[in-house]
Amino acid sequence: MVSSTIDHMVAVTVFLAATLLFIGLFNQTISTAVTYQRHRALATKASDLLDGILLSPGNPQNWSFLDGYPTGFGLQDPEFTQYRLSPYSLMRLNSATGTPVYYPRVNTTYSNITMGFGNYLLVPNSQALNYSFVSKLLGINGTYGFQLTISPIVTVAISKISNGAPLKFAINVAGSGFPLANAPISYCFLQVTAGVDEYPAFTVVNNMTYTNEAGSTVLTFPGVDGETSSYALIVYAHLSGLMGVGYYTHSTQLSEYVVPLVDSFENRSVLIVHGWSIGEPPEDASHSALFFNSTFVIMTEDFTLRESPLNSSEGTGKVVYGSGSEKDYAPLTIPTYNPGILITTYRKGGTYGAVLMPWGISSLAFPVVFGGDASQQEWVATDMRQVTVGGIAYQAQIAVWSLEGYQVKG
């Protein structure tokens, strides 16, 4: 009797243990299945969200040309269909990577997509769309977070390979993991020279060549000293529908410089500003004057850069850092809504410099990173598309994560 009772108790204990183990395993399986389903739904959401952003121009459709905010968000170029994005809409995204710049003279903070000294893109925060605002327009605020990265597919790397004269550059063109062999190369070389009075002048050379089987070539400019001259080189490479752009600037005047700031998209106005007014001089300076000469170039259908004249009263001027009545900025108006490059040369005595600013993000193939930080998220779904922006080949990638928070529980 005692033996059978003990056997019964042991059997019940084993049964209960097995039941609990089964429930635990079943709960783990259910939790894993639920999490998998959420991950799958998140991947679908990433794909839908990316297409919704890339295949809609937003509302109003021309919001990128206006100084106000849109009521619907989208990046598609309103003049085209499919995956062709507006270079101006991308300019108006508040950069997730650049450090904001404050200009005290007009009490304005600027979103910063600058790509190093001499290559600037600074847009007023009052006209740039921030992450939280766009999340509300997309209807995902509080539910999903995202980061959108738009980067050029074709890279055009330019390096100076000479000392003194003649000036030589090595050009290397590559696509996504492979060189662009026998690709046509169109380039524009701008050299800063002494002009009338204190204003600098410049000469422009447009030409073309081809890359070799390794996707490289060498450009030579006889009579140009690479160390004592100031210049800018812009190179376009294109092959089989792919196009990329690279640029290189050299200035003999580095301690003082000018900075272009976007003032108004609607009025196409830009401010040429004395650089010390933004960053403040490295040492005490009571007065400094810089003379500048600006030109705007657009790319034609045969892949050459053509000048588009600025207003004669705005193309040249002087900006002053100091406490007097002279202004430390000068306004100018971009003559067209077509994408192009604002090239501004400047002079201080016998030294010169040149700075570039894209009008339309694609003109200099600037990348864009917009949105939140995905690095600390538990699970992130990604998706990508191949797009064109102003004729330049880009890759658009989105990372999406849930803000609800979930994990597998045992």
PDB file of C-alpha atoms in Angstrom, residues 59-231:
ATOM      1  CA  ASN A  59       1.703  68.351 -50.297  1.00  0.00           C
ATOM      2  CA  PRO A  60       1.865  70.887 -51.770  1.00  0.00           C
ATOM      3  CA  GLN A  61       3.862  69.293 -54.537  1.00  0.00           C
ATOM      4  CA  ASN A  62       6.204  72.270 -54.836  1.00  0.00           C
ATOM      5  CA  TRP A  63       6.803  72.616 -51.083  1.00  0.00           C
ATOM      6  CA  SER A  64      10.573  72.451 -51.585  1.00  0.00           C
ATOM      7  CA  PHE A  65      10.426  75.786 -53.469  1.00  0.00           C
ATOM      8  CA  LEU A  66       8.475  77.475 -50.668  1.00  0.00           C
ATOM      9  CA  ASP A  67       9.731  78.772 -47.333  1.00  0.00           C
ATOM     10  CA  GLY A  68       6.773  77.332 -45.400  1.00  0.00           C
ATOM     11  CA  TYR A  69       6.266  73.772 -44.153  1.00  0.00           C
ATOM     12  CA  PRO A  70       4.404  71.078 -46.112  1.00  0.00           C
ATOM     13  CA  THR A  71       1.215  69.409 -44.920  1.00  0.00           C
ATOM     14  CA  GLY A  72       2.217  66.082 -46.482  1.00  0.00           C
ATOM     15  CA  PHE A  73       5.730  64.653 -46.684  1.00  0.00           C
ATOM     16  CA  GLY A  74       7.379  63.147 -49.749  1.00  0.00           C
ATOM     17  CA  LEU A  75      10.660  63.497 -51.643  1.00  0.00           C
ATOM     18  CA  GLN A  76       9.690  62.627 -55.210  1.00  0.00           C
ATOM     19  CA  ASP A  77      10.436  65.237 -57.867  1.00  0.00           C
ATOM     20  CA  PRO A  78       6.976  66.596 -58.811  1.00  0.00           C
ATOM     21  CA  GLU A  79       8.021  66.873 -62.471  1.00  0.00           C
ATOM     22  CA  PHE A  80       8.797  63.155 -62.790  1.00  0.00           C
ATOM     23  CA  THR A  81       7.539  59.723 -61.743  1.00  0.00           C
ATOM     24  CA  GLN A  82       9.074  56.593 -60.237  1.00  0.00           C
ATOM     25  CA  TYR A  83      12.177  56.853 -58.047  1.00  0.00           C
ATOM     26  CA  ARG A  84      13.333  60.322 -59.069  1.00  0.00           C
ATOM     27  CA  LEU A  85      13.768  62.617 -56.106  1.00  0.00           C
ATOM     28  CA  SER A  86      13.704  66.379 -55.778  1.00  0.00           C
ATOM     29  CA  PRO A  87      17.192  67.793 -55.085  1.00  0.00           C
ATOM     30  CA  TYR A  88      15.582  70.714 -53.245  1.00  0.00           C
ATOM     31  CA  SER A  89      13.400  68.625 -50.921  1.00  0.00           C
ATOM     32  CA  LEU A  90      16.560  66.828 -49.785  1.00  0.00           C
ATOM     33  CA  MET A  91      18.221  70.185 -49.071  1.00  0.00           C
ATOM     34  CA  ARG A  92      15.450  70.942 -46.602  1.00  0.00           C
ATOM     35  CA  LEU A  93      15.956  67.912 -44.362  1.00  0.00           C
ATOM     36  CA  ASN A  94      17.579  68.790 -41.042  1.00  0.00           C
ATOM     37  CA  SER A  95      20.887  66.921 -41.025  1.00  0.00           C
ATOM     38  CA  ALA A  96      21.240  64.124 -38.460  1.00  0.00           C
ATOM     39  CA  THR A  97      25.045  64.240 -38.633  1.00  0.00           C
ATOM     40  CA  GLY A  98      26.227  67.830 -39.087  1.00  0.00           C
ATOM     41  CA  THR A  99      26.736  70.221 -36.163  1.00  0.00           C
ATOM     42  CA  PRO A 100      24.269  73.139 -36.348  1.00  0.00           C
ATOM     43  CA  VAL A 101      25.794  76.553 -37.125  1.00  0.00           C
ATOM     44  CA  TYR A 102      24.621  79.762 -35.485  1.00  0.00           C
ATOM     45  CA  TYR A 103      24.947  83.112 -37.260  1.00  0.00           C
ATOM     46  CA  PRO A 104      24.380  85.840 -34.640  1.00  0.00           C
ATOM     47  CA  ARG A 105      24.085  88.761 -37.083  1.00  0.00           C
ATOM     48  CA  VAL A 106      20.692  87.504 -38.286  1.00  0.00           C
ATOM     49  CA  ASN A 107      19.960  85.425 -35.151  1.00  0.00           C
ATOM     50  CA  THR A 108      19.539  82.214 -37.155  1.00  0.00           C
ATOM     51  CA  THR A 109      20.701  78.622 -36.652  1.00  0.00           C
ATOM     52  CA  TYR A 110      21.486  76.565 -39.741  1.00  0.00           C
ATOM     53  CA  SER A 111      21.263  72.862 -40.494  1.00  0.00           C
ATOM     54  CA  ASN A 112      24.738  71.795 -41.570  1.00  0.00           C
ATOM     55  CA  ILE A 113      25.477  69.362 -44.435  1.00  0.00           C
ATOM     56  CA  THR A 114      28.958  70.786 -45.055  1.00  0.00           C
ATOM     57  CA  MET A 115      31.437  68.335 -46.609  1.00  0.00           C
ATOM     58  CA  GLY A 116      34.632  69.962 -45.388  1.00  0.00           C
ATOM     59  CA  PHE A 117      36.324  73.331 -45.828  1.00  0.00           C
ATOM     60  CA  GLY A 118      35.280  74.984 -49.053  1.00  0.00           C
ATOM     61  CA  ASN A 119      32.183  72.816 -49.643  1.00  0.00           C
ATOM     62  CA  TYR A 120      29.201  74.231 -47.777  1.00  0.00           C
ATOM     63  CA  LEU A 121      25.468  73.667 -47.493  1.00  0.00           C
ATOM     64  CA  LEU A 122      23.851  75.559 -44.621  1.00  0.00           C
ATOM     65  CA  VAL A 123      20.040  75.860 -44.508  1.00  0.00           C
ATOM     66  CA  PRO A 124      18.049  77.874 -41.905  1.00  0.00           C
ATOM     67  CA  ASN A 125      16.423  75.650 -39.283  1.00  0.00           C
ATOM     68  CA  SER A 126      13.279  77.721 -39.775  1.00  0.00           C
ATOM     69  CA  GLN A 127      13.045  76.266 -43.300  1.00  0.00           C
ATOM     70  CA  ALA A 128      14.470  72.801 -42.582  1.00  0.00           C
ATOM     71  CA  LEU A 129      12.165  69.908 -41.648  1.00  0.00           C
ATOM     72  CA  ASN A 130      13.099  68.187 -38.405  1.00  0.00           C
ATOM     73  CA  TYR A 131      12.633  64.534 -37.461  1.00  0.00           C
ATOM     74  CA  SER A 132       9.670  64.916 -35.101  1.00  0.00           C
ATOM     75  CA  PHE A 133       7.721  67.060 -37.562  1.00  0.00           C
ATOM     76  CA  VAL A 134       8.209  64.587 -40.416  1.00  0.00           C
ATOM     77  CA  SER A 135       7.246  61.670 -38.127  1.00  0.00           C
ATOM     78  CA  LYS A 136       3.933  63.400 -37.463  1.00  0.00           C
ATOM     79  CA  LEU A 137       3.342  63.990 -41.176  1.00  0.00           C
ATOM     80  CA  LEU A 138       4.017  60.293 -41.827  1.00  0.00           C
ATOM     81  CA  GLY A 139       1.667  59.259 -39.004  1.00  0.00           C
ATOM     82  CA  ILE A 140       4.285  57.215 -37.116  1.00  0.00           C
ATOM     83  CA  ASN A 141       5.175  59.504 -34.207  1.00  0.00           C
ATOM     84  CA  GLY A 142       5.228  57.511 -30.965  1.00  0.00           C
ATOM     85  CA  THR A 143       4.891  54.220 -32.881  1.00  0.00           C
ATOM     86  CA  TYR A 144       7.955  53.852 -35.106  1.00  0.00           C
ATOM     87  CA  GLY A 145      11.326  55.521 -35.393  1.00  0.00           C
ATOM     88  CA  PHE A 146      13.328  55.745 -38.599  1.00  0.00           C
ATOM     89  CA  GLN A 147      16.535  56.965 -40.182  1.00  0.00           C
ATOM     90  CA  LEU A 148      16.768  57.754 -43.902  1.00  0.00           C
ATOM     91  CA  THR A 149      20.177  57.688 -45.597  1.00  0.00           C
ATOM     92  CA  ILE A 150      20.599  58.820 -49.197  1.00  0.00           C
ATOM     93  CA  SER A 151      24.132  58.389 -50.526  1.00  0.00           C
ATOM     94  CA  PRO A 152      25.685  58.520 -54.030  1.00  0.00           C
ATOM     95  CA  ILE A 153      26.293  55.213 -55.795  1.00  0.00           C
ATOM     96  CA  VAL A 154      29.092  56.413 -58.066  1.00  0.00           C
ATOM     97  CA  THR A 155      32.108  57.846 -56.271  1.00  0.00           C
ATOM     98  CA  VAL A 156      34.498  60.184 -58.079  1.00  0.00           C
ATOM     99  CA  ALA A 157      37.666  60.445 -55.987  1.00  0.00           C
ATOM    100  CA  ILE A 158      40.047  63.309 -56.842  1.00  0.00           C
ATOM    101  CA  SER A 159      43.580  63.564 -55.481  1.00  0.00           C
ATOM    102  CA  LYS A 160      46.387  65.979 -56.342  1.00  0.00           C
ATOM    103  CA  ILE A 161      49.494  64.071 -57.433  1.00  0.00           C
ATOM    104  CA  SER A 162      51.880  66.913 -58.295  1.00  0.00           C
ATOM    105  CA  ASN A 163      54.015  69.559 -56.627  1.00  0.00           C
ATOM    106  CA  GLY A 164      54.321  72.927 -58.310  1.00  0.00           C
ATOM    107  CA  ALA A 165      53.617  73.113 -62.034  1.00  0.00           C
ATOM    108  CA  PRO A 166      52.073  71.512 -64.001  1.00  0.00           C
ATOM    109  CA  LEU A 167      49.117  70.725 -61.787  1.00  0.00           C
ATOM    110  CA  LYS A 168      48.011  67.078 -61.987  1.00  0.00           C
ATOM    111  CA  PHE A 169      45.041  65.204 -60.535  1.00  0.00           C
ATOM    112  CA  ALA A 170      44.352  61.476 -60.315  1.00  0.00           C
ATOM    113  CA  ILE A 171      40.670  60.675 -60.919  1.00  0.00           C
ATOM    114  CA  ASN A 172      39.255  57.328 -59.760  1.00  0.00           C
ATOM    115  CA  VAL A 173      35.647  56.445 -60.564  1.00  0.00           C
ATOM    116  CA  ALA A 174      33.871  53.488 -58.952  1.00  0.00           C
ATOM    117  CA  GLY A 175      30.342  52.187 -58.707  1.00  0.00           C
ATOM    118  CA  SER A 176      29.003  49.859 -56.039  1.00  0.00           C
ATOM    119  CA  GLY A 177      32.086  47.692 -55.585  1.00  0.00           C
ATOM    120  CA  PHE A 178      33.468  47.958 -59.115  1.00  0.00           C
ATOM    121  CA  PRO A 179      35.378  50.551 -61.185  1.00  0.00           C
ATOM    122  CA  LEU A 180      33.674  52.377 -64.057  1.00  0.00           C
ATOM    123  CA  ALA A 181      35.912  51.433 -66.970  1.00  0.00           C
ATOM    124  CA  ASN A 182      35.967  53.570 -70.136  1.00  0.00           C
ATOM    125  CA  ALA A 183      33.538  56.056 -68.586  1.00  0.00           C
ATOM    126  CA  PRO A 184      33.280  59.545 -70.138  1.00  0.00           C
ATOM    127  CA  ILE A 185      34.631  62.242 -67.815  1.00  0.00           C
ATOM    128  CA  SER A 186      33.465  65.873 -68.069  1.00  0.00           C
ATOM    129  CA  TYR A 187      35.273  68.410 -65.937  1.00  0.00           C
ATOM    130  CA  CYS A 188      35.299  72.094 -65.116  1.00  0.00           C
ATOM    131  CA  PHE A 189      38.496  73.714 -63.814  1.00  0.00           C
ATOM    132  CA  LEU A 190      38.202  77.184 -62.317  1.00  0.00           C
ATOM    133  CA  GLN A 191      41.370  79.122 -61.463  1.00  0.00           C
ATOM    134  CA  VAL A 192      41.222  82.271 -59.341  1.00  0.00           C
ATOM    135  CA  THR A 193      43.205  85.233 -60.680  1.00  0.00           C
ATOM    136  CA  ALA A 194      43.712  88.916 -59.898  1.00  0.00           C
ATOM    137  CA  GLY A 195      40.852  91.024 -61.166  1.00  0.00           C
ATOM    138  CA  VAL A 196      39.830  94.664 -61.381  1.00  0.00           C
ATOM    139  CA  ASP A 197      40.517  96.674 -58.216  1.00  0.00           C
ATOM    140  CA  GLU A 198      40.342  94.324 -55.211  1.00  0.00           C
ATOM    141  CA  TYR A 199      37.809  91.913 -56.682  1.00  0.00           C
ATOM    142  CA  PRO A 200      39.130  88.507 -57.790  1.00  0.00           C
ATOM    143  CA  ALA A 201      38.563  87.146 -61.283  1.00  0.00           C
ATOM    144  CA  PHE A 202      38.640  83.587 -62.578  1.00  0.00           C
ATOM    145  CA  THR A 203      39.212  81.585 -65.710  1.00  0.00           C
ATOM    146  CA  VAL A 204      37.200  78.482 -66.559  1.00  0.00           C
ATOM    147  CA  VAL A 205      38.334  75.459 -68.565  1.00  0.00           C
ATOM    148  CA  ASN A 206      35.744  72.852 -69.658  1.00  0.00           C
ATOM    149  CA  ASN A 207      36.874  69.616 -71.259  1.00  0.00           C
ATOM    150  CA  MET A 208      36.316  65.858 -71.280  1.00  0.00           C
ATOM    151  CA  THR A 209      38.269  62.602 -71.289  1.00  0.00           C
ATOM    152  CA  TYR A 210      37.727  58.894 -70.457  1.00  0.00           C
ATOM    153  CA  THR A 211      38.729  56.539 -67.671  1.00  0.00           C
ATOM    154  CA  ASN A 212      40.887  53.497 -68.421  1.00  0.00           C
ATOM    155  CA  GLU A 213      40.040  49.845 -67.704  1.00  0.00           C
ATOM    156  CA  ALA A 214      40.676  50.410 -63.991  1.00  0.00           C
ATOM    157  CA  GLY A 215      38.273  53.363 -63.841  1.00  0.00           C
ATOM    158  CA  SER A 216      41.011  55.986 -63.460  1.00  0.00           C
ATOM    159  CA  THR A 217      42.587  58.822 -65.427  1.00  0.00           C
ATOM    160  CA  VAL A 218      44.947  61.762 -64.918  1.00  0.00           C
ATOM    161  CA  LEU A 219      44.099  65.422 -65.608  1.00  0.00           C
ATOM    162  CA  THR A 220      46.961  67.817 -66.299  1.00  0.00           C
ATOM    163  CA  PHE A 221      46.834  71.632 -66.284  1.00  0.00           C
ATOM    164  CA  PRO A 222      50.033  73.100 -67.759  1.00  0.00           C
ATOM    165  CA  GLY A 223      51.215  76.396 -66.350  1.00  0.00           C
ATOM    166  CA  VAL A 224      49.195  76.081 -63.116  1.00  0.00           C
ATOM    167  CA  ASP A 225      51.168  75.868 -59.872  1.00  0.00           C
ATOM    168  CA  GLY A 226      49.242  73.613 -57.489  1.00  0.00           C
ATOM    169  CA  GLU A 227      50.649  75.242 -54.366  1.00  0.00           C
ATOM    170  CA  THR A 228      50.591  78.982 -55.116  1.00  0.00           C
ATOM    171  CA  SER A 229      47.328  79.066 -57.084  1.00  0.00           C
ATOM    172  CA  SER A 230      43.729  78.905 -55.859  1.00  0.00           C
ATOM    173  CA  TYR A 231      41.353  76.761 -57.884  1.00  0.00           C
TER     174      TYR A 231
END
